[in-house]
Amino acid sequence: MKWQTILGLIWTAALVVTMAWLGKEGYRAAIAYEQASAESAKMMEAEQVAQSRLKDLASTLTFGMVKNDLREKLQRLEAQQEQARQKARRIVLWFAGTALSALVSAFFLPIRLATGLLSVAALIALINGLITPILMVTVHKNVEYLGDVVLSFESKGILGSVAKLFHEGNWPIAGVILLFSVLLPALKTLSLLFVSLYETRPFAAKMVRFFKHLGKWSMLDVFVVALLLVFLTSRGTDVSRAEAEIGIYFFLAYVILSLAASLAAEKMLEGVRSEE
């Protein structure tokens, strides 16, 4: 084995391990942000806001002897929320940088190794894109005497949204999202990884051609996520605040890496045919 190949394997392994670790840390940061946001939203419900207003009044009448512990708790939660948000953003930037490194590295690695690297990277991005929250929706309203209160809070990932849609009876939407954002992407990515391991087998070319024919449907990966975002943000008649979470960026990374892996696999098989 040539030393260039050994260095390529080491570099590939380092990129894969780094992406897997960043994906795990990104998921943990996103969940921490989701939990802090949920607790903060609960503190802004009408009953909690009313209690806080009464404690503010008691604190004023007693010249500060009575403390508003609810307000202090809310401030702590908001600090935790901001800390988790900043951490999640930093991690997704590092993940994007590592994914970009994988894309650039593919130009310099042996084509088989490049195909394997891009396939594994796409699989890591897909898994994190499916399990990490993609959207947070808060419905709030300005209530007389209380001010701004939260009516509902919801944060979902793609898998969680599919499960909820099935539970609520929205079978067509749930089925489309499950098929084009979960099943087909997973099958395609695993197939590309399999092709990189067994590129000389006759069925390898057939698998790549099959997914190439599905290329015209590739934008459905993005479309179904957009459909999900519109569905979630359109719910409720009061004022809504929607915030994209890092799961959407993981999924976007998957779309790009998957496309690059498909191109690499096609080029690899062309080389195999030319050698025969």
mmCIF file of C-alpha atoms in Angstrom:
data_model
loop_
_atom_site.group_PDB
_atom_site.id
_atom_site.type_symbol
_atom_site.label_atom_id
_atom_site.label_comp_id
_atom_site.label_asym_id
_atom_site.label_seq_id
_atom_site.Cartn_x
_atom_site.Cartn_y
_atom_site.Cartn_z
ATOM 1 C CA MET A 1 0.000 0.000 0.000
ATOM 2 C CA LYS A 2 1.428 3.364 -1.044
ATOM 3 C CA TRP A 3 2.072 6.000 1.579
ATOM 4 C CA GLN A 4 -0.291 8.383 -0.265
ATOM 5 C CA THR A 5 -3.079 5.848 0.207
ATOM 6 C CA ILE A 6 -2.234 5.433 3.890
ATOM 7 C CA LEU A 7 -2.303 9.203 4.416
ATOM 8 C CA GLY A 8 -5.599 9.357 2.528
ATOM 9 C CA LEU A 9 -7.127 6.708 4.779
ATOM 10 C CA ILE A 10 -5.926 8.500 7.910
ATOM 11 C CA TRP A 11 -7.280 11.834 6.667
ATOM 12 C CA THR A 12 -10.594 10.236 5.684
ATOM 13 C CA ALA A 13 -10.947 8.566 9.086
ATOM 14 C CA ALA A 14 -10.151 11.868 10.828
ATOM 15 C CA LEU A 15 -12.823 13.711 8.839
ATOM 16 C CA VAL A 16 -15.425 11.013 9.497
ATOM 17 C CA VAL A 17 -14.707 10.886 13.244
ATOM 18 C CA THR A 18 -14.766 14.695 13.456
ATOM 19 C CA MET A 19 -18.096 14.926 11.634
ATOM 20 C CA ALA A 20 -19.620 12.210 13.812
ATOM 21 C CA TRP A 21 -18.441 13.950 16.993
ATOM 22 C CA LEU A 22 -19.645 17.370 15.818
ATOM 23 C CA GLY A 23 -22.985 15.850 14.855
ATOM 24 C CA LYS A 24 -23.382 14.338 18.316
ATOM 25 C CA GLU A 25 -22.400 17.583 20.049
ATOM 26 C CA GLY A 26 -24.660 19.582 17.749
ATOM 27 C CA TYR A 27 -27.594 17.339 18.606
ATOM 28 C CA ARG A 28 -26.909 17.699 22.340
ATOM 29 C CA ALA A 29 -26.654 21.492 22.048
ATOM 30 C CA ALA A 30 -29.871 21.633 20.018
ATOM 31 C CA ILE A 31 -31.728 19.548 22.609
ATOM 32 C CA ALA A 32 -30.364 21.739 25.422
ATOM 33 C CA TYR A 33 -31.568 24.830 23.549
ATOM 34 C CA GLU A 34 -34.945 23.221 22.934
ATOM 35 C CA GLN A 35 -35.381 22.316 26.612
ATOM 36 C CA ALA A 36 -34.347 25.774 27.833
ATOM 37 C CA SER A 37 -36.685 27.386 25.293
ATOM 38 C CA ALA A 38 -39.564 25.137 26.366
ATOM 39 C CA GLU A 39 -39.035 26.013 30.031
ATOM 40 C CA SER A 40 -38.772 29.698 29.160
ATOM 41 C CA ALA A 41 -41.988 29.518 27.125
ATOM 42 C CA LYS A 42 -43.740 27.798 30.039
ATOM 43 C CA MET A 43 -42.681 30.661 32.302
ATOM 44 C CA MET A 44 -44.328 33.077 29.857
ATOM 45 C CA GLU A 45 -47.747 31.424 29.987
ATOM 46 C CA ALA A 46 -50.635 33.551 31.243
ATOM 47 C CA GLU A 47 -50.802 31.984 34.712
ATOM 48 C CA GLN A 48 -47.057 32.332 35.297
ATOM 49 C CA VAL A 49 -47.011 35.908 33.987
ATOM 50 C CA ALA A 50 -49.912 36.820 36.279
ATOM 51 C CA GLN A 51 -48.064 35.378 39.291
ATOM 52 C CA SER A 52 -44.942 37.276 38.288
ATOM 53 C CA ARG A 53 -46.893 40.538 38.060
ATOM 54 C CA LEU A 54 -48.332 39.961 41.546
ATOM 55 C CA LYS A 55 -44.863 39.262 42.948
ATOM 56 C CA ASP A 56 -43.565 42.428 41.290
ATOM 57 C CA LEU A 57 -46.343 44.346 43.046
ATOM 58 C CA ALA A 58 -45.553 42.663 46.372
ATOM 59 C CA SER A 59 -41.870 43.496 45.916
ATOM 60 C CA THR A 60 -42.735 47.139 45.275
ATOM 61 C CA LEU A 61 -45.053 47.390 48.293
ATOM 62 C CA THR A 62 -42.507 45.751 50.622
ATOM 63 C CA PHE A 63 -39.576 47.792 49.260
ATOM 64 C CA GLY A 64 -37.868 44.715 47.866
ATOM 65 C CA MET A 65 -38.296 42.444 50.874
ATOM 66 C CA VAL A 66 -40.358 40.028 48.757
ATOM 67 C CA LYS A 67 -38.311 38.697 45.867
ATOM 68 C CA ASN A 68 -39.760 37.757 42.507
ATOM 69 C CA ASP A 69 -38.231 34.299 42.163
ATOM 70 C CA LEU A 70 -40.175 33.670 38.958
ATOM 71 C CA ARG A 71 -38.472 36.567 37.182
ATOM 72 C CA GLU A 72 -35.065 35.426 38.432
ATOM 73 C CA LYS A 73 -35.756 31.895 37.177
ATOM 74 C CA LEU A 74 -36.820 33.254 33.790
ATOM 75 C CA GLN A 75 -33.617 35.265 33.528
ATOM 76 C CA ARG A 76 -31.542 32.160 34.302
ATOM 77 C CA LEU A 77 -33.435 30.171 31.679
ATOM 78 C CA GLU A 78 -32.933 32.897 29.085
ATOM 79 C CA ALA A 79 -29.199 32.905 29.842
ATOM 80 C CA GLN A 80 -29.059 29.102 29.439
ATOM 81 C CA GLN A 81 -31.090 29.392 26.253
ATOM 82 C CA GLU A 82 -28.705 31.925 24.722
ATOM 83 C CA GLN A 83 -25.661 29.903 25.769
ATOM 84 C CA ALA A 84 -27.051 26.737 24.153
ATOM 85 C CA ARG A 85 -28.001 28.663 21.018
ATOM 86 C CA GLN A 86 -24.511 30.094 20.599
ATOM 87 C CA LYS A 87 -22.947 26.668 21.162
ATOM 88 C CA ALA A 88 -25.239 25.070 18.568
ATOM 89 C CA ARG A 89 -24.369 27.759 16.035
ATOM 90 C CA ARG A 90 -20.643 27.322 16.605
ATOM 91 C CA ILE A 91 -20.916 23.567 16.193
ATOM 92 C CA VAL A 92 -22.908 23.800 12.969
ATOM 93 C CA LEU A 93 -20.266 26.165 11.570
ATOM 94 C CA TRP A 94 -17.539 23.666 12.458
ATOM 95 C CA PHE A 95 -19.627 20.891 10.906
ATOM 96 C CA ALA A 96 -20.041 22.920 7.716
ATOM 97 C CA GLY A 97 -16.293 23.535 7.623
ATOM 98 C CA THR A 98 -15.579 19.829 8.041
ATOM 99 C CA ALA A 99 -18.103 18.933 5.332
ATOM 100 C CA LEU A 100 -16.440 21.463 3.035
ATOM 101 C CA SER A 101 -13.077 19.863 3.810
ATOM 102 C CA ALA A 102 -14.524 16.498 2.778
ATOM 103 C CA LEU A 103 -15.756 17.973 -0.503
ATOM 104 C CA VAL A 104 -12.373 19.537 -1.267
ATOM 105 C CA SER A 105 -10.513 16.381 -0.213
ATOM 106 C CA ALA A 106 -12.513 14.349 -2.719
ATOM 107 C CA PHE A 107 -10.594 16.060 -5.532
ATOM 108 C CA PHE A 108 -7.262 14.782 -4.198
ATOM 109 C CA LEU A 109 -8.151 11.322 -2.871
ATOM 110 C CA PRO A 110 -8.398 8.134 -4.936
ATOM 111 C CA ILE A 111 -11.866 8.092 -6.469
ATOM 112 C CA ARG A 112 -12.975 4.993 -4.558
ATOM 113 C CA LEU A 113 -11.870 6.478 -1.242
ATOM 114 C CA ALA A 114 -13.460 9.815 -2.149
ATOM 115 C CA THR A 115 -16.775 8.085 -2.890
ATOM 116 C CA GLY A 116 -16.663 6.275 0.446
ATOM 117 C CA LEU A 117 -15.777 9.462 2.323
ATOM 118 C CA LEU A 118 -18.590 11.478 0.753
ATOM 119 C CA SER A 119 -21.089 8.653 1.299
ATOM 120 C CA VAL A 120 -20.251 8.290 4.999
ATOM 121 C CA ALA A 121 -20.245 12.082 5.444
ATOM 122 C CA ALA A 122 -23.666 12.277 3.774
ATOM 123 C CA LEU A 123 -24.966 9.498 6.035
ATOM 124 C CA ILE A 124 -23.755 11.325 9.165
ATOM 125 C CA ALA A 125 -25.367 14.569 7.982
ATOM 126 C CA LEU A 126 -28.606 12.747 7.139
ATOM 127 C CA ILE A 127 -28.883 11.049 10.537
ATOM 128 C CA ASN A 128 -28.339 14.340 12.347
ATOM 129 C CA GLY A 129 -30.700 16.141 9.991
ATOM 130 C CA LEU A 130 -33.452 13.643 10.781
ATOM 131 C CA ILE A 131 -33.147 13.533 14.577
ATOM 132 C CA THR A 132 -32.127 17.131 15.361
ATOM 133 C CA PRO A 133 -34.882 19.767 15.721
ATOM 134 C CA ILE A 134 -35.363 21.790 12.540
ATOM 135 C CA LEU A 135 -37.941 24.380 13.576
ATOM 136 C CA MET A 136 -39.165 26.048 16.748
ATOM 137 C CA VAL A 137 -42.558 27.762 16.668
ATOM 138 C CA THR A 138 -43.843 29.960 19.498
ATOM 139 C CA VAL A 139 -47.386 31.342 19.390
ATOM 140 C CA HIS A 140 -47.872 34.363 21.616
ATOM 141 C CA LYS A 141 -50.392 37.144 22.154
ATOM 142 C CA ASN A 142 -50.489 40.511 23.845
ATOM 143 C CA VAL A 143 -53.005 40.232 26.688
ATOM 144 C CA GLU A 144 -54.394 43.285 28.453
ATOM 145 C CA TYR A 145 -52.865 43.878 31.915
ATOM 146 C CA LEU A 146 -50.437 40.976 31.437
ATOM 147 C CA GLY A 147 -48.544 41.942 28.322
ATOM 148 C CA ASP A 148 -46.985 39.362 26.018
ATOM 149 C CA VAL A 149 -47.912 35.785 26.945
ATOM 150 C CA VAL A 150 -47.078 32.490 25.241
ATOM 151 C CA LEU A 151 -50.025 30.409 24.073
ATOM 152 C CA SER A 152 -48.122 27.438 22.682
ATOM 153 C CA PHE A 153 -44.602 26.221 22.022
ATOM 154 C CA GLU A 154 -43.472 23.515 19.621
ATOM 155 C CA SER A 155 -40.096 22.270 18.448
ATOM 156 C CA LYS A 156 -39.790 19.294 16.128
ATOM 157 C CA GLY A 157 -37.306 17.411 13.993
ATOM 158 C CA ILE A 158 -38.205 15.616 10.775
ATOM 159 C CA LEU A 159 -38.775 12.222 12.405
ATOM 160 C CA GLY A 160 -40.750 13.768 15.259
ATOM 161 C CA SER A 161 -42.874 15.724 12.796
ATOM 162 C CA VAL A 162 -43.584 12.613 10.718
ATOM 163 C CA ALA A 163 -44.705 10.757 13.840
ATOM 164 C CA LYS A 164 -46.957 13.642 14.873
ATOM 165 C CA LEU A 165 -48.477 13.980 11.398
ATOM 166 C CA PHE A 166 -49.297 10.264 11.356
ATOM 167 C CA HIS A 167 -50.796 10.557 14.850
ATOM 168 C CA GLU A 168 -52.969 13.510 13.783
ATOM 169 C CA GLY A 169 -54.209 11.679 10.698
ATOM 170 C CA ASN A 170 -52.303 13.728 8.106
ATOM 171 C CA TRP A 171 -51.293 10.583 6.231
ATOM 172 C CA PRO A 172 -50.563 12.112 2.775
ATOM 173 C CA ILE A 173 -48.145 14.752 4.100
ATOM 174 C CA ALA A 174 -46.550 12.314 6.536
ATOM 175 C CA GLY A 175 -46.152 9.708 3.793
ATOM 176 C CA VAL A 176 -44.475 12.129 1.382
ATOM 177 C CA ILE A 177 -42.043 13.359 4.025
ATOM 178 C CA LEU A 178 -41.281 9.826 5.229
ATOM 179 C CA LEU A 179 -40.635 8.563 1.699
ATOM 180 C CA PHE A 180 -38.612 11.417 0.220
ATOM 181 C CA SER A 181 -36.842 12.745 3.314
ATOM 182 C CA VAL A 182 -36.179 9.541 5.259
ATOM 183 C CA LEU A 183 -36.449 6.280 3.328
ATOM 184 C CA LEU A 184 -35.108 7.198 -0.121
ATOM 185 C CA PRO A 185 -32.216 9.350 1.170
ATOM 186 C CA ALA A 186 -31.149 6.603 3.575
ATOM 187 C CA LEU A 187 -31.388 3.936 0.854
ATOM 188 C CA LYS A 188 -29.502 6.097 -1.637
ATOM 189 C CA THR A 189 -26.685 6.917 0.784
ATOM 190 C CA LEU A 190 -26.240 3.320 1.929
ATOM 191 C CA SER A 191 -26.239 2.178 -1.696
ATOM 192 C CA LEU A 192 -23.499 4.658 -2.616
ATOM 193 C CA LEU A 193 -21.427 3.441 0.310
ATOM 194 C CA PHE A 194 -21.983 -0.142 -0.810
ATOM 195 C CA VAL A 195 -20.939 0.757 -4.366
ATOM 196 C CA SER A 196 -17.691 2.292 -3.091
ATOM 197 C CA LEU A 197 -16.854 -1.043 -1.455
ATOM 198 C CA TYR A 198 -17.876 -3.288 -4.361
ATOM 199 C CA GLU A 199 -17.368 -1.076 -7.400
ATOM 200 C CA THR A 200 -16.377 -3.954 -9.708
ATOM 201 C CA ARG A 201 -19.582 -5.938 -9.173
ATOM 202 C CA PRO A 202 -22.095 -5.848 -12.064
ATOM 203 C CA PHE A 203 -24.931 -4.569 -9.882
ATOM 204 C CA ALA A 204 -22.904 -1.521 -8.780
ATOM 205 C CA ALA A 205 -23.424 0.273 -12.086
ATOM 206 C CA LYS A 206 -27.129 -0.609 -12.062
ATOM 207 C CA MET A 207 -27.546 0.873 -8.588
ATOM 208 C CA VAL A 208 -25.872 4.146 -9.575
ATOM 209 C CA ARG A 209 -27.943 4.370 -12.776
ATOM 210 C CA PHE A 210 -31.099 3.751 -10.780
ATOM 211 C CA PHE A 211 -30.419 6.627 -8.409
ATOM 212 C CA LYS A 212 -29.270 8.778 -11.307
ATOM 213 C CA HIS A 213 -32.728 8.318 -12.845
ATOM 214 C CA LEU A 214 -34.126 9.473 -9.518
ATOM 215 C CA GLY A 215 -32.032 12.638 -9.787
ATOM 216 C CA LYS A 216 -34.978 14.599 -11.155
ATOM 217 C CA TRP A 217 -36.678 13.933 -7.818
ATOM 218 C CA SER A 218 -33.708 15.143 -5.777
ATOM 219 C CA MET A 219 -35.247 18.555 -5.125
ATOM 220 C CA LEU A 220 -38.037 16.795 -3.249
ATOM 221 C CA ASP A 221 -35.546 16.409 -0.388
ATOM 222 C CA VAL A 222 -35.647 20.172 -0.070
ATOM 223 C CA PHE A 223 -39.293 20.538 -1.066
ATOM 224 C CA VAL A 224 -40.682 18.271 1.634
ATOM 225 C CA VAL A 225 -38.719 20.109 4.317
ATOM 226 C CA ALA A 226 -40.073 23.407 2.986
ATOM 227 C CA LEU A 227 -43.543 21.850 3.043
ATOM 228 C CA LEU A 228 -43.038 20.842 6.657
ATOM 229 C CA LEU A 229 -41.841 24.326 7.606
ATOM 230 C CA VAL A 230 -44.865 25.945 5.961
ATOM 231 C CA PHE A 231 -47.204 23.451 7.646
ATOM 232 C CA LEU A 232 -45.802 24.146 11.098
ATOM 233 C CA THR A 233 -45.540 27.927 10.757
ATOM 234 C CA SER A 234 -49.069 28.252 9.381
ATOM 235 C CA ARG A 235 -50.671 26.689 12.434
ATOM 236 C CA GLY A 236 -52.467 28.964 14.878
ATOM 237 C CA THR A 237 -54.298 32.239 14.388
ATOM 238 C CA ASP A 238 -52.298 34.382 16.761
ATOM 239 C CA VAL A 239 -48.877 35.907 16.320
ATOM 240 C CA SER A 240 -46.282 33.228 15.609
ATOM 241 C CA ARG A 241 -42.519 33.372 15.835
ATOM 242 C CA ALA A 242 -40.692 30.677 13.892
ATOM 243 C CA GLU A 243 -36.990 29.982 14.311
ATOM 244 C CA ALA A 244 -34.993 27.579 12.151
ATOM 245 C CA GLU A 245 -32.857 25.219 14.222
ATOM 246 C CA ILE A 246 -29.617 23.525 13.272
ATOM 247 C CA GLY A 247 -31.285 20.333 12.068
ATOM 248 C CA ILE A 248 -32.190 22.109 8.825
ATOM 249 C CA TYR A 249 -28.501 22.868 8.224
ATOM 250 C CA PHE A 250 -27.532 19.245 8.812
ATOM 251 C CA PHE A 251 -30.124 18.214 6.239
ATOM 252 C CA LEU A 252 -28.862 20.812 3.770
ATOM 253 C CA ALA A 253 -25.341 19.432 4.237
ATOM 254 C CA TYR A 254 -26.706 15.972 3.443
ATOM 255 C CA VAL A 255 -28.251 17.170 0.159
ATOM 256 C CA ILE A 256 -24.923 18.652 -0.994
ATOM 257 C CA LEU A 257 -22.772 15.725 0.174
ATOM 258 C CA SER A 258 -25.169 13.188 -1.340
ATOM 259 C CA LEU A 259 -25.017 14.929 -4.706
ATOM 260 C CA ALA A 260 -21.211 14.963 -4.569
ATOM 261 C CA ALA A 261 -21.142 11.270 -3.606
ATOM 262 C CA SER A 262 -23.383 10.408 -6.574
ATOM 263 C CA LEU A 263 -21.078 12.242 -8.976
ATOM 264 C CA ALA A 264 -18.018 10.545 -7.470
ATOM 265 C CA ALA A 265 -19.630 7.096 -7.737
ATOM 266 C CA GLU A 266 -20.533 7.685 -11.371
ATOM 267 C CA LYS A 267 -16.975 8.778 -12.155
ATOM 268 C CA MET A 268 -15.592 5.758 -10.293
ATOM 269 C CA LEU A 269 -17.705 3.333 -12.324
ATOM 270 C CA GLU A 270 -16.718 5.038 -15.569
ATOM 271 C CA GLY A 271 -13.102 4.342 -14.629
ATOM 272 C CA VAL A 272 -13.924 0.696 -13.918
ATOM 273 C CA ARG A 273 -15.608 0.302 -17.323
ATOM 274 C CA SER A 274 -12.676 1.920 -19.119
ATOM 275 C CA GLU A 275 -10.282 -0.579 -17.521
ATOM 276 C CA GLU A 276 -12.310 -3.592 -18.650
#
